[in-house]
GROMACS .gro file of C-alpha atoms in nm:
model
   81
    1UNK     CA    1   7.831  -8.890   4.281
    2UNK     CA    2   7.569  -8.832   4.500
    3UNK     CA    3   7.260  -8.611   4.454
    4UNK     CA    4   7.151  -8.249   4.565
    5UNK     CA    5   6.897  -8.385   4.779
    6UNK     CA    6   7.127  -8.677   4.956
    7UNK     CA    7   7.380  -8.407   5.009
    8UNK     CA    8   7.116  -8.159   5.199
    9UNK     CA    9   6.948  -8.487   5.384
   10UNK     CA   10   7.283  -8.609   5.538
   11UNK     CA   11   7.377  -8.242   5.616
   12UNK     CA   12   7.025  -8.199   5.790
   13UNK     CA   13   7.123  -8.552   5.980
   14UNK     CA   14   7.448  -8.451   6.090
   15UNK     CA   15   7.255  -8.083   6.247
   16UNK     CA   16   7.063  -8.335   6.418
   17UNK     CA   17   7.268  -8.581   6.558
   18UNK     CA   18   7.472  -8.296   6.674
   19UNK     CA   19   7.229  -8.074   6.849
   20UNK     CA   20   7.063  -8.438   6.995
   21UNK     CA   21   7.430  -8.467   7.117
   22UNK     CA   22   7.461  -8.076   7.297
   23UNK     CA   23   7.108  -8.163   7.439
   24UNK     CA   24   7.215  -8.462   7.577
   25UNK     CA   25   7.505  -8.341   7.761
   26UNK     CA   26   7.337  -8.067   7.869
   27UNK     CA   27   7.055  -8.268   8.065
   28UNK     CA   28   7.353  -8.522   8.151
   29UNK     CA   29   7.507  -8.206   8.334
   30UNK     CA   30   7.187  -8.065   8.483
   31UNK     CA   31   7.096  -8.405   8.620
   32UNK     CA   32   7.467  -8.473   8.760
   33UNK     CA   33   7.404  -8.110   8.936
   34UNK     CA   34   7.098  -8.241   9.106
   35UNK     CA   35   7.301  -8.530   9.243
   36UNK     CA   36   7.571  -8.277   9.372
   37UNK     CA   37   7.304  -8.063   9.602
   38UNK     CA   38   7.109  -8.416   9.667
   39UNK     CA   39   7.440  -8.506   9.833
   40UNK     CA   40   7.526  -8.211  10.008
   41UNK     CA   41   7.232  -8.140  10.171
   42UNK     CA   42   7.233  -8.463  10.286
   43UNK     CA   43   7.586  -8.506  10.357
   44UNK     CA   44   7.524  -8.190  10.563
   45UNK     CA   45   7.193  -8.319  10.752
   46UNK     CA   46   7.389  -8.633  10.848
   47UNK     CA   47   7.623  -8.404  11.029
   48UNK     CA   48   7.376  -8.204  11.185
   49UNK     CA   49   7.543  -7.917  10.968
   50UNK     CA   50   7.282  -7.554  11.050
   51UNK     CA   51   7.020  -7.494  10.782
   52UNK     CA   52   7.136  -7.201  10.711
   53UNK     CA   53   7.502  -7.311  10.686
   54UNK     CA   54   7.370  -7.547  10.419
   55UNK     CA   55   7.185  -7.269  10.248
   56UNK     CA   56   7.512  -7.039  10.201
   57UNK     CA   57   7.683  -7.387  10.077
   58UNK     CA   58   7.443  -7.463   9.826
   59UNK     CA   59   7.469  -7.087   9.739
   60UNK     CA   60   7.844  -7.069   9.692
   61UNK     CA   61   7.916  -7.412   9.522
   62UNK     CA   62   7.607  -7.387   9.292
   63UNK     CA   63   7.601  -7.069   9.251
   64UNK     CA   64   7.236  -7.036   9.352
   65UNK     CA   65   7.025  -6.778   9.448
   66UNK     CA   66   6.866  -6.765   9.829
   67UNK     CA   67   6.535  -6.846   9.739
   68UNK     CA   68   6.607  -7.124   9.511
   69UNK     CA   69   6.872  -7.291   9.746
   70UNK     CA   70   6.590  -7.269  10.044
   71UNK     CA   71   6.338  -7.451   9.754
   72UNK     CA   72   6.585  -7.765   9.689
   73UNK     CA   73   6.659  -7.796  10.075
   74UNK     CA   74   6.314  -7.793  10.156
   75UNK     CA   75   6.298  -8.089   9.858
   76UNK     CA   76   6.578  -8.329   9.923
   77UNK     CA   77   6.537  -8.231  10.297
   78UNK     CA   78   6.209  -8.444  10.273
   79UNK     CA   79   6.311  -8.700  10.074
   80UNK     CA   80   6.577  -8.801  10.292
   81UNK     CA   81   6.364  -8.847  10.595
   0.00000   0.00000   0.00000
């Protein structure tokens, strides 16, 4: 039979492993978002695709506003040259 305080440690264990496991997935889906308008905005430069086409892509796909799709072309934009 196992103790009060084993029982409330491998409770408090399981809490973490689980919430290490949401917070995990969640950056694993934040980074694998990053890739996705990476991609397109270079997929898009490669085919001489208009800026501001782009900009209502990344706004409709990602569901971004203006400003912030204009703020990750400007970055990946620069990186790719």
């Amino acid at each position: 039979m196992r103790g009060l305080g084993e029982s409330i440690r491998e409770e408090c264990l399981e809490e973490g492993r689980v919430k290490g496991r949401e917070e995990g997935r969640a950056e694993g889906r934040e980074e694998g978002r990053l890739v996705g308008i990476q991609v397109l905005i270079q997929d898009n430069l490669e085919e001489q695709v208009p800026r501001e086409r782009t900009l209502l892509k990344l706004q409709k796909y990602f569901d971004l506003e203006e400003e912030k799709a204009e703020e990750y072309y400007e970055k990946f934009t620069l990186l790719s040259e």
